[in-house]
Coordinates of C-alpha atoms in Angstrom, one line a residue:
X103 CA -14.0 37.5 -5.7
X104 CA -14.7 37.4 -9.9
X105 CA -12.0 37.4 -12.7
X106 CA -11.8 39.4 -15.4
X107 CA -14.1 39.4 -18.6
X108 CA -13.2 36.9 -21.2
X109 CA -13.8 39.6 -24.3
X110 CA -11.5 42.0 -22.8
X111 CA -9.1 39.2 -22.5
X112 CA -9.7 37.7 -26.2
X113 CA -9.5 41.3 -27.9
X114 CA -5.9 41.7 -25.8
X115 CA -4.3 38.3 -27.4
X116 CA -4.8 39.2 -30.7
X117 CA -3.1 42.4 -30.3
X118 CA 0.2 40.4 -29.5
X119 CA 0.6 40.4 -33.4
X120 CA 1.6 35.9 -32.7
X121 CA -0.5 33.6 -34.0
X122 CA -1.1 30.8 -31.8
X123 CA 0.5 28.3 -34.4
X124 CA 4.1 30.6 -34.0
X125 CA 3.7 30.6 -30.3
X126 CA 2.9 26.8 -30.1
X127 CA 6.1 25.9 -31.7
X128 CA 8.6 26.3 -29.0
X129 CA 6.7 24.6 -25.8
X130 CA 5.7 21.4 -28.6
X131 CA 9.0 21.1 -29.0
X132 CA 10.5 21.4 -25.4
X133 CA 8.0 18.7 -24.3
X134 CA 9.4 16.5 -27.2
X135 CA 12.8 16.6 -26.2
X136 CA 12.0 16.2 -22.3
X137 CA 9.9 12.8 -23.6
X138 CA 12.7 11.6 -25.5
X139 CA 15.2 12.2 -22.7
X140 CA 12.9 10.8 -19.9
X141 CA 12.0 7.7 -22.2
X142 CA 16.3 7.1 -22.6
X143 CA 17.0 7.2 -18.8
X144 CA 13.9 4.3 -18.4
X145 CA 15.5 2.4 -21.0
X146 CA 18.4 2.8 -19.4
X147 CA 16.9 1.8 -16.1
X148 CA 15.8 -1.3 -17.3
X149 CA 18.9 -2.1 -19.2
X150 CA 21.0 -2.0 -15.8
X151 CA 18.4 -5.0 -14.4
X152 CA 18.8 -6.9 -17.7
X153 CA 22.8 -6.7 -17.6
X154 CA 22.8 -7.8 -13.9
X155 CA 20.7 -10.8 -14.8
X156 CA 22.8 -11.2 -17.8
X157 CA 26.2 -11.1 -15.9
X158 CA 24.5 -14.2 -13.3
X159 CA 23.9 -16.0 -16.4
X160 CA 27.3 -15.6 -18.6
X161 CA 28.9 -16.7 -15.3
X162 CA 26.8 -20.4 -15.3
X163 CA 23.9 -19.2 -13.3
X164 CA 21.4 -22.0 -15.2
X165 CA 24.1 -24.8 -13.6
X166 CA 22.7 -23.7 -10.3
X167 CA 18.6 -24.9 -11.3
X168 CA 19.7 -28.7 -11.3
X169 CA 18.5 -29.2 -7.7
X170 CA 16.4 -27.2 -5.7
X171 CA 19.1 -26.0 -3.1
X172 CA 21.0 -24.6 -5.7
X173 CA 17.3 -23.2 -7.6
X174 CA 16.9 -21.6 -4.1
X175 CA 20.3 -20.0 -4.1
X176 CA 20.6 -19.2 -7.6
X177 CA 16.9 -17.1 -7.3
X178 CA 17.9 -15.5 -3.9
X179 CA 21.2 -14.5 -5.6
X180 CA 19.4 -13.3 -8.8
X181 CA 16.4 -11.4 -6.1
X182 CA 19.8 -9.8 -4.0
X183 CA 21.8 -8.6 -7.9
X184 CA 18.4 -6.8 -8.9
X185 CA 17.6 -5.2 -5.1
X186 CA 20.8 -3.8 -5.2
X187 CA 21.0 -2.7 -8.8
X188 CA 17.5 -0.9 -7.9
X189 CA 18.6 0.7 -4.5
X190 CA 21.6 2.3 -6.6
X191 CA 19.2 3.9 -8.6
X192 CA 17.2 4.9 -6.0
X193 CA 20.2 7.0 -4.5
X194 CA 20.5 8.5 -8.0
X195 CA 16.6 9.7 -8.1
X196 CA 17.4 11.4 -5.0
X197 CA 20.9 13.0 -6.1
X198 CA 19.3 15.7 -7.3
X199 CA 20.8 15.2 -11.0
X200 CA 20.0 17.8 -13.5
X201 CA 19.5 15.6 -16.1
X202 CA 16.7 13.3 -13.9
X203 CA 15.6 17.0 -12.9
X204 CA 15.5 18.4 -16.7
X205 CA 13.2 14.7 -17.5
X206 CA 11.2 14.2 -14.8
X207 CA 11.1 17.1 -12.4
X208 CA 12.3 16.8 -8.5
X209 CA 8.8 15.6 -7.2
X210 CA 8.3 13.4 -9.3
X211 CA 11.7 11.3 -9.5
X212 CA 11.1 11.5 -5.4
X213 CA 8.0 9.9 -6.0
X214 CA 9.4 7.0 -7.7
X215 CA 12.1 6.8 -5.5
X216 CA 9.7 6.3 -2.7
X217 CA 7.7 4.1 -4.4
X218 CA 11.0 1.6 -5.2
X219 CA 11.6 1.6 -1.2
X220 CA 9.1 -1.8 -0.7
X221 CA 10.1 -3.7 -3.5
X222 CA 14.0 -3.5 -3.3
X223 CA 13.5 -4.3 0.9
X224 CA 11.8 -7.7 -0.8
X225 CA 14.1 -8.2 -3.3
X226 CA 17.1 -8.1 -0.7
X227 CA 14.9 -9.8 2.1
X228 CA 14.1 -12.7 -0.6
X229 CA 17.9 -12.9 -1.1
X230 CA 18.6 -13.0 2.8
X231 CA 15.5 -15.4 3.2
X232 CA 16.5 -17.9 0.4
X233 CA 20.3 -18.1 0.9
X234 CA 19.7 -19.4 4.0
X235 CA 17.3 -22.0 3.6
X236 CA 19.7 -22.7 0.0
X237 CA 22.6 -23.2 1.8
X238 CA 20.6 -24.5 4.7
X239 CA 19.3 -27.4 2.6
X240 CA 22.9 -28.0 0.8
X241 CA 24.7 -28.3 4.1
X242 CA 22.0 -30.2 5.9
X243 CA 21.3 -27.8 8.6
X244 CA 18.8 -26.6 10.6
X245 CA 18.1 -22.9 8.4
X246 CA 19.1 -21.3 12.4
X247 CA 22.3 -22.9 12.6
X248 CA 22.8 -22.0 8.9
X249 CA 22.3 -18.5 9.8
X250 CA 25.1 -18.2 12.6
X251 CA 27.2 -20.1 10.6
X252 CA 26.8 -17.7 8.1
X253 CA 27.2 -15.0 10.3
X254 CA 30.8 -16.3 11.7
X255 CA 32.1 -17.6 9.1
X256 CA 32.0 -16.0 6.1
X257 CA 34.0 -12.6 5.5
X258 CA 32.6 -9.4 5.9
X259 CA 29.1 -11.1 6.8
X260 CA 28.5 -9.5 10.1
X261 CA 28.7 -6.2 8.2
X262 CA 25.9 -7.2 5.6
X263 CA 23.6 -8.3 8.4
X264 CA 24.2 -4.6 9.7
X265 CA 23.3 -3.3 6.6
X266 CA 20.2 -5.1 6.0
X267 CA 19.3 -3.7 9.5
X268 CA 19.7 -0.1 8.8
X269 CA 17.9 -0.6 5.3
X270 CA 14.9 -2.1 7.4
X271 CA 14.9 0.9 9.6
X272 CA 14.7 3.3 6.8
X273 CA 11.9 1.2 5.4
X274 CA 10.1 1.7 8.2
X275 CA 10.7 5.4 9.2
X276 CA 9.5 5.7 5.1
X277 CA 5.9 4.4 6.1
X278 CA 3.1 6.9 6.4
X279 CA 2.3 6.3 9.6
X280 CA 5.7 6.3 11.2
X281 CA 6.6 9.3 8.9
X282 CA 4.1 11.6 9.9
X283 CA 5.4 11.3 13.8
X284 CA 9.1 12.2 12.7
X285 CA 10.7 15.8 12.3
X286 CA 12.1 16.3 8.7
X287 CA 15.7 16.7 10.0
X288 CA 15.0 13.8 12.3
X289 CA 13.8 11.5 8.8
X290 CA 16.3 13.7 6.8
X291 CA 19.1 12.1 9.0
X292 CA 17.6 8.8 9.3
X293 CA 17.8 8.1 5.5
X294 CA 21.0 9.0 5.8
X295 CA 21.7 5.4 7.1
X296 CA 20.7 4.3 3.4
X297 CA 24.3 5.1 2.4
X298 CA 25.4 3.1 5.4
X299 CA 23.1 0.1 4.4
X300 CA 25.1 0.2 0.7
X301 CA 28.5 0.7 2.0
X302 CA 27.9 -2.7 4.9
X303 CA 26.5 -4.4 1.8
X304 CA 29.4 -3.5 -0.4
X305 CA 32.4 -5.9 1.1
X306 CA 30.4 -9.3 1.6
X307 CA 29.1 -8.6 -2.1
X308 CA 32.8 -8.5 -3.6
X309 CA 34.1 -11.3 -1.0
X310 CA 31.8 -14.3 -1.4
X311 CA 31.5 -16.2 -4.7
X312 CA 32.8 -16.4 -7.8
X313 CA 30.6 -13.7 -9.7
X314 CA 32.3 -10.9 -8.4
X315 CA 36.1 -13.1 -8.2
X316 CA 39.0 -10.6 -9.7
X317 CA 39.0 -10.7 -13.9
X318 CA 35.5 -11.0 -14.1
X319 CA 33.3 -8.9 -16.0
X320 CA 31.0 -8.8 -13.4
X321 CA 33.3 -7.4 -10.7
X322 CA 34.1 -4.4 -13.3
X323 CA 30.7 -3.3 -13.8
X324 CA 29.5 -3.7 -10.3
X325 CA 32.6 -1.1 -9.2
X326 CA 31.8 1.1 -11.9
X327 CA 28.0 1.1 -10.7
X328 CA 28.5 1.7 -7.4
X329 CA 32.1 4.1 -8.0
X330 CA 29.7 6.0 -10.5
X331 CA 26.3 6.7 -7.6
X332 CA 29.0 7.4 -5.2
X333 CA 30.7 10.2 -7.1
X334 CA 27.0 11.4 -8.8
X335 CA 26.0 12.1 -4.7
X336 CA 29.2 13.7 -4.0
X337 CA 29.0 16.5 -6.7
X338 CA 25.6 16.7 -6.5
X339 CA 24.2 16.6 -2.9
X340 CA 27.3 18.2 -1.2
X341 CA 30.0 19.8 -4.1
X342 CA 28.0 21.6 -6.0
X343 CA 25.6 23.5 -3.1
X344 CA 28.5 24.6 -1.3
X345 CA 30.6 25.9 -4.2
X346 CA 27.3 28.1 -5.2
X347 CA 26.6 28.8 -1.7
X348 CA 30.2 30.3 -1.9
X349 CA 29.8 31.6 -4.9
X350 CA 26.6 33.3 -5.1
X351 CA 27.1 34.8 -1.1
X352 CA 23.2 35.0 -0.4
X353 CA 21.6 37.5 2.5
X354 CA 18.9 38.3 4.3
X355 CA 18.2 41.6 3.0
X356 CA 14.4 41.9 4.2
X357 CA 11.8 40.2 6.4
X358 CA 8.3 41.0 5.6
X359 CA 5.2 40.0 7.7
X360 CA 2.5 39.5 4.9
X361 CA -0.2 38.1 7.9
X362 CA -0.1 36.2 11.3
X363 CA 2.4 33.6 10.8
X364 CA 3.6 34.3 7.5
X365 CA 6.8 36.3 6.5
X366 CA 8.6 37.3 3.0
X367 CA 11.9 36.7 3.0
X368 CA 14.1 38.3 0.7
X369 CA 17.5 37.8 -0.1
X370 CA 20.3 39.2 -2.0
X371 CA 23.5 38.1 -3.6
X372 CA 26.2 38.0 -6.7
X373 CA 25.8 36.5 -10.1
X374 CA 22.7 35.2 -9.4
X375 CA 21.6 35.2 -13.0
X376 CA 23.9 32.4 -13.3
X377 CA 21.6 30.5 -11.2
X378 CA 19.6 29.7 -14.5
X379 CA 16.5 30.1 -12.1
X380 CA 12.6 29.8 -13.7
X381 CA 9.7 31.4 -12.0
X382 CA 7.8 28.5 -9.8
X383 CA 11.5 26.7 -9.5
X384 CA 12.4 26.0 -5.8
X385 CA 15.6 25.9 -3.6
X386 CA 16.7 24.1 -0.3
X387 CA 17.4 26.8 2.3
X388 CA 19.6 26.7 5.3
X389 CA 19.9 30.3 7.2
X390 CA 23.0 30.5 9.0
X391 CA 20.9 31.5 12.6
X392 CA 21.3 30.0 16.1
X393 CA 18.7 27.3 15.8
X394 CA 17.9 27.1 12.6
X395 CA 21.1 26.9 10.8
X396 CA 20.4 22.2 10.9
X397 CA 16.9 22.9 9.6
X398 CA 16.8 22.7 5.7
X399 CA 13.8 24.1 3.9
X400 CA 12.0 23.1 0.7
X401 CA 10.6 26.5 -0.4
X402 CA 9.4 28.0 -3.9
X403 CA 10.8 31.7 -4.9
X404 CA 7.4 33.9 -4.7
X405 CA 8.6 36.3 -6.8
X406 CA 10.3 36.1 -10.3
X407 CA 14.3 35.8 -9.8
X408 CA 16.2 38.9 -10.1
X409 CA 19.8 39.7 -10.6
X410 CA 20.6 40.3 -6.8
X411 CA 17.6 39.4 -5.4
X412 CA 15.0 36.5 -4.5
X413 CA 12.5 35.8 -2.5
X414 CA 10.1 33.1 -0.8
X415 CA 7.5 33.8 1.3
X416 CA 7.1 31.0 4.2
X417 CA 4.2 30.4 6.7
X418 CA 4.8 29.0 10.4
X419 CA 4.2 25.2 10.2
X420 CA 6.7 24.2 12.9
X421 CA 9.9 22.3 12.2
X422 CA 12.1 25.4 12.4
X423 CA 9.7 27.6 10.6
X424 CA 8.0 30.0 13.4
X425 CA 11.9 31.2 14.3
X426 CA 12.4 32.5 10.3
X427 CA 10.3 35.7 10.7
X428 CA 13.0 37.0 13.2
X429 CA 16.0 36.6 10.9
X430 CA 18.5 39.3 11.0
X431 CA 19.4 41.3 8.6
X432 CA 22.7 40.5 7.2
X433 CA 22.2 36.4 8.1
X434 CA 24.1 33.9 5.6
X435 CA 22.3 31.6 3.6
X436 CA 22.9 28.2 1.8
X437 CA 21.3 27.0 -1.0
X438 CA 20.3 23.7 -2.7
X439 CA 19.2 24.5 -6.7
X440 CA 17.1 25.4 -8.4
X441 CA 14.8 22.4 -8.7
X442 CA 12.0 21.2 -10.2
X443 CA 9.9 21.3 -13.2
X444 CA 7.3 23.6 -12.2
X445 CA 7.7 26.4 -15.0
X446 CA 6.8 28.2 -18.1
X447 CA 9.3 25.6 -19.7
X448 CA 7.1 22.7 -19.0
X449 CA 3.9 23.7 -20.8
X450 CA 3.7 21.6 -24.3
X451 CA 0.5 24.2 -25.3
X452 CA 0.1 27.8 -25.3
X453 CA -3.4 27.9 -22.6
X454 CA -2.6 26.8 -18.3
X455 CA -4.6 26.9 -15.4
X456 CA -2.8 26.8 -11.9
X457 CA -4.3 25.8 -8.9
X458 CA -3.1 26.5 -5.8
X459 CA -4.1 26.5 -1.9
X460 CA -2.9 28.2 0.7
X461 CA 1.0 29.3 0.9
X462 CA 1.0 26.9 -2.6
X463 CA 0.3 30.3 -4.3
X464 CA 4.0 31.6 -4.2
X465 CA 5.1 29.6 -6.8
X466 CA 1.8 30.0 -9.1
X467 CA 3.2 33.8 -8.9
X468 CA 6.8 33.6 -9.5
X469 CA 5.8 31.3 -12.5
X470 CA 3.1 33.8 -13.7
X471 CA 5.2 36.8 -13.7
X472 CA 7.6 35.2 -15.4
X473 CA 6.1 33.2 -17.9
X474 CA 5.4 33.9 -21.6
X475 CA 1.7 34.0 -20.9
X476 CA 0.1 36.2 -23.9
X477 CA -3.4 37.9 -22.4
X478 CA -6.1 35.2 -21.9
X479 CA -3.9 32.3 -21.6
X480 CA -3.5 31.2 -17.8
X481 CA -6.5 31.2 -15.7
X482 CA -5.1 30.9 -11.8
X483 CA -7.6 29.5 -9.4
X484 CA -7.3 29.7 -5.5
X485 CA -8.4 27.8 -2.6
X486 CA -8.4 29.3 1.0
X487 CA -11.0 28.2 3.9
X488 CA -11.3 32.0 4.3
X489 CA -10.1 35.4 3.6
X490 CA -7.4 35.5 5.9
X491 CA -5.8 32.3 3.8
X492 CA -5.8 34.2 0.7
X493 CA -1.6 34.5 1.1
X494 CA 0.0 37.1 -1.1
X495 CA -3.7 38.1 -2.6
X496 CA -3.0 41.7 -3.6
X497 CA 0.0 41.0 -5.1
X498 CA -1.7 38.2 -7.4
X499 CA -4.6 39.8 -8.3
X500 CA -2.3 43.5 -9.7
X501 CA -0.5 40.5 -11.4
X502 CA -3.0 38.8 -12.8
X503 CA -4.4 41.9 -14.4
X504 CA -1.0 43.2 -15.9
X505 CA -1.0 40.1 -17.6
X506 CA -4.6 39.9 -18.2
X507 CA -5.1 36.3 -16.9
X508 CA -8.3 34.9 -15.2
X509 CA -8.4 34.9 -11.5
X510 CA -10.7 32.8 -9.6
X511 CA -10.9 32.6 -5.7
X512 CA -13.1 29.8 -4.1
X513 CA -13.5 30.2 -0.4
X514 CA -14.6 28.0 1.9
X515 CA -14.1 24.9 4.3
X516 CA -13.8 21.5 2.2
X517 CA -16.4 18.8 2.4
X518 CA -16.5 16.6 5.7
X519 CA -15.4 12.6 5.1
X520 CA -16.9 10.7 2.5
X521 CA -16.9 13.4 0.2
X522 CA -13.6 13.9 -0.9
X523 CA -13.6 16.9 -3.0
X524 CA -10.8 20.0 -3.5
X525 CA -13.5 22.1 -3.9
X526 CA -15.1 23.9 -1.2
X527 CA -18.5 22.3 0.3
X528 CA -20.7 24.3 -1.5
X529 CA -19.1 24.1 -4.5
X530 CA -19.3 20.6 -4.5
X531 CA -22.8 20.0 -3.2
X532 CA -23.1 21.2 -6.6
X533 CA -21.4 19.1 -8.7
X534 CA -18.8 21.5 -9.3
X535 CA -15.5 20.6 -10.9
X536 CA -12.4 21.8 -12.9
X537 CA -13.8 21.5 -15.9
X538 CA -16.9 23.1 -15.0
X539 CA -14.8 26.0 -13.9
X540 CA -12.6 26.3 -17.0
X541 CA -14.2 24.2 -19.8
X542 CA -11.0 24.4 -21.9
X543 CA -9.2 22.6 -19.2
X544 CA -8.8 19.5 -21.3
X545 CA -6.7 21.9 -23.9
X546 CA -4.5 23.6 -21.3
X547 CA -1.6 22.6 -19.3
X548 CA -2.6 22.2 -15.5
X549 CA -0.1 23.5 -12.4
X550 CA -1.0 22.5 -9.0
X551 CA 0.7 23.5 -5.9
X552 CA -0.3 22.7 -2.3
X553 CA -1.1 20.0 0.5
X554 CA -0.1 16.1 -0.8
X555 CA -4.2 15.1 0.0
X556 CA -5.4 18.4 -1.9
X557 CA -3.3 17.7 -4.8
X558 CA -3.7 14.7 -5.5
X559 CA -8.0 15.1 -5.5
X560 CA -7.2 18.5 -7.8
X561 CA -4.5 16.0 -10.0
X562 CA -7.8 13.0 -10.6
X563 CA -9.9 15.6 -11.1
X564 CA -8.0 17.2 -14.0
X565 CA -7.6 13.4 -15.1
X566 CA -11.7 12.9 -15.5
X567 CA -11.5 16.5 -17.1
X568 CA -9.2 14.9 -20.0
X569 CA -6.2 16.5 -19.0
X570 CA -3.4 14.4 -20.3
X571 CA -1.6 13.1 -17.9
X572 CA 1.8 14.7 -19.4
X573 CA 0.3 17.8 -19.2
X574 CA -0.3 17.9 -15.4
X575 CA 2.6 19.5 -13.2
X576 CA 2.3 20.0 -9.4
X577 CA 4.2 20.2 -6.5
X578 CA 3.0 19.1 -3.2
X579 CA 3.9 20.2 0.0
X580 CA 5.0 17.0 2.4
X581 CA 8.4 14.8 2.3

């Protein structure tokens, strides 16, 4: 559907009366400060693991390598310290902290979170696994009559088994496969047996062996830790939303239907400028409506914030969604936010290119009308298997010419298997690519919103393009 001519476009930004040195400053700097708060919470990270393993040793935990029992039982001891020191942070990642938010942006720390889930169920199976052929081998006992004497003898044992149970059922409702079969709320509560894995793990950890006996140093930092993730999940997952959801008293003010299936929702409220939202930011919606109010939805704002108002435009996709185009009027709403990283803010140059397909386009908008974008400097590109998935088109194309940006609309079914491409068929038959599309891609920041498969081929192709991979931001549509 074209874009707008690049000379119109150039004369535009040097009418702004910056130079692109003075307008560089700012975003340089911003990146800076996120690296160098993102690089202290990793150190920290890794400090936590090297104090556990430093705690085991202060306490004589090389004694234990004189035979191999006690190598056994000192490595599945040293295998359960780490799995549990990385589970803790796990929780944290997905605490929704600002200052995890502020570093690494909401999808992302979810990402690692995810990606921690295998190896802290190995690290804590290893420790089940090993203490029981350990103490197995020490007492001279078949490992099976180790294991139920384990299990009726020692205090608060039968609770740990439980817990290392309930972890291995949220391992397995986090694989793909399983995933994809499950409701969110249904996963959402799942997970929530996470917290009950830690709190069944808590007692036996505290009332077996000496490590953790009263005095020690050991015991002090371990209550701290887990005191400390406790009290971070509190404020943050459950304080916090309420007292804004009080606070801020948001509405449905207006239900839109922008095509078949999809609706704008808009809301009003007080204070809401005290939100400290961004353009392309996102909230976690609950409407207050017979059967919806247990569904809780990820969705971007699709319009800049205003002072009493915001909106997000939605499309049916089950899960509680086809029920939200016939919200009243009037309905309550509760609020999770504003996360993420996907803003203005998060550029380190003054050129971006978004990418977006589908409903992904609403936060592309939001971040585009609010943005400092001088004329010429964000070129937004759109994928939709046809016309009728060109979501919220007008309203981005009258944008994109107010601000003088680049607009690019590529229509079109994908490619079938074996040609995995984000690019329509015919576009890439043709070898097509991002940078072919916008050869100063490897210079700009690049913002992708849309399907997890689609962004990920958009995210490696803006890798082969050069792109750093600091400068790539997205936000994918999946949990």
């Amino acid at each position: 559907m074209g874009h707008r001519g690049r000379d119109q476009m150039t004369a535009r930004a040097g009418a702004t009366g910056r130079t692109a040195g003075q307008r560089r400053v700012p975003q340089r700097a911003r990146y800076l400060r996120r690296a160098r708060l993102a690089d202290l919470l990793e150190t920290i990270v890794w400090l936590s693991v090297a104090l556990v393993l430093a705690l085991f040793l202060a306490d004589s935990g090389l004694v234990e390598f004189k035979t191999v029992p006690g190598a056994l039982t000192a490595v599945g001891i040293i295998a359960g310290l780490v799995g549990a020191d990385l589970m803790l942070i796990q929780l944290l990642l997905a605490a929704r902290l600002p200052v995890i938010d502020r570093a690494f942006g909401h999808d992302r720390a979810l990402l690692v979170h995810q990606r921690l889930g295998k190896p802290v169920f190995y690290l804590i199976s290893s420790h089940v696994l090993l203490l029981w052929i350990g103490y197995a081998l020490t007492a001279r006992l078949n490992i099976f009559a180790e294991i139920w004497d384990m299990f009726t003898s020692l205090p608060d044992m039968k609770v740990a088994y439980l817990g290392y149970v309930l972890l291995a059922v949220v391992v397995i409702t986090s694989l793909v496969l399983v995933r994809r079969k499950l409701s969110y709320e249904a996963w959402h509560v799942v997970h929530f047996l996470a917290y009950a894995a830690v709190l069944a793990a808590l007692p036996h950890q505290f009332s077996t062996g000496q490590l953790f006996a009263d005095g020690t140093w050991a015991r002090y930092y371990w209550l701290a830790l887990y005191f400390g993730v406790a009290a971070a999940l509190l404020i943050y997952r459950f304080i916090i939303p309420v007292v804004r959801t009080l606070r801020h008293d948001l509405r449905v003010s207006n239900v839109v239907i922008e095509a078949p299936g999809v609706y704008s929702i808009e809301m009003t409220g007080r204070s809401l400028a005290d939100l400290k939202v961004r353009g392309g930011q996102f909230f976690i919606w609950r409407f207050w409506s017979r059967g919806l109010w247990w569904h809780a939805h990820p969705f971007s704002l699709s319009a800049a914030p205003g002072i009493l108002r915001l909106k997000v435009t939605v499309r049916e996709l089950g899960g509680g969604t086809a029920e939200l185009g016939s919200l009243r009027i009037g309905t309550r709403v509760s609020i999770e936010g504003p996360y993420g990283l996907f803003t203005d803010r998060a550029r380190t140059t003054r050129r971006a290119v978004a990418v977006a397909a589908g409903i992904g386009i609403t936060p592309i908008i939001s971040l585009l009308e609010q943005g400092d974008f001088a004329p010429g400097e964000m070129t937004v590109i759109v994928r939709a298997p046809d016309e009728k998935g060109l979501y919220l088109y007008r309203e981005l194309q009258k944008l994109c010419t107010r601000k003088s940006a680049t607009l690019y609309v590529l229509l079109g079914r994908r490619p079938k298997r074996g040609h995995d491409s984000w690019l329509p068929a015919r576009e890439a038959s043709h070898r097509m690519s991002l940078s072919t599309i916008v050869p100063q891609v490897r210079d700009a920041d690049v913002f992708v919103c849309g399907p997890r498969d689609w962004t990920d081929l958009v995210v490696e192709d803006a890798k082969r393009a050069g792109v750093p991979r600091f400068r790539i931001h997205y936000e994918r549509f999946s949990w």
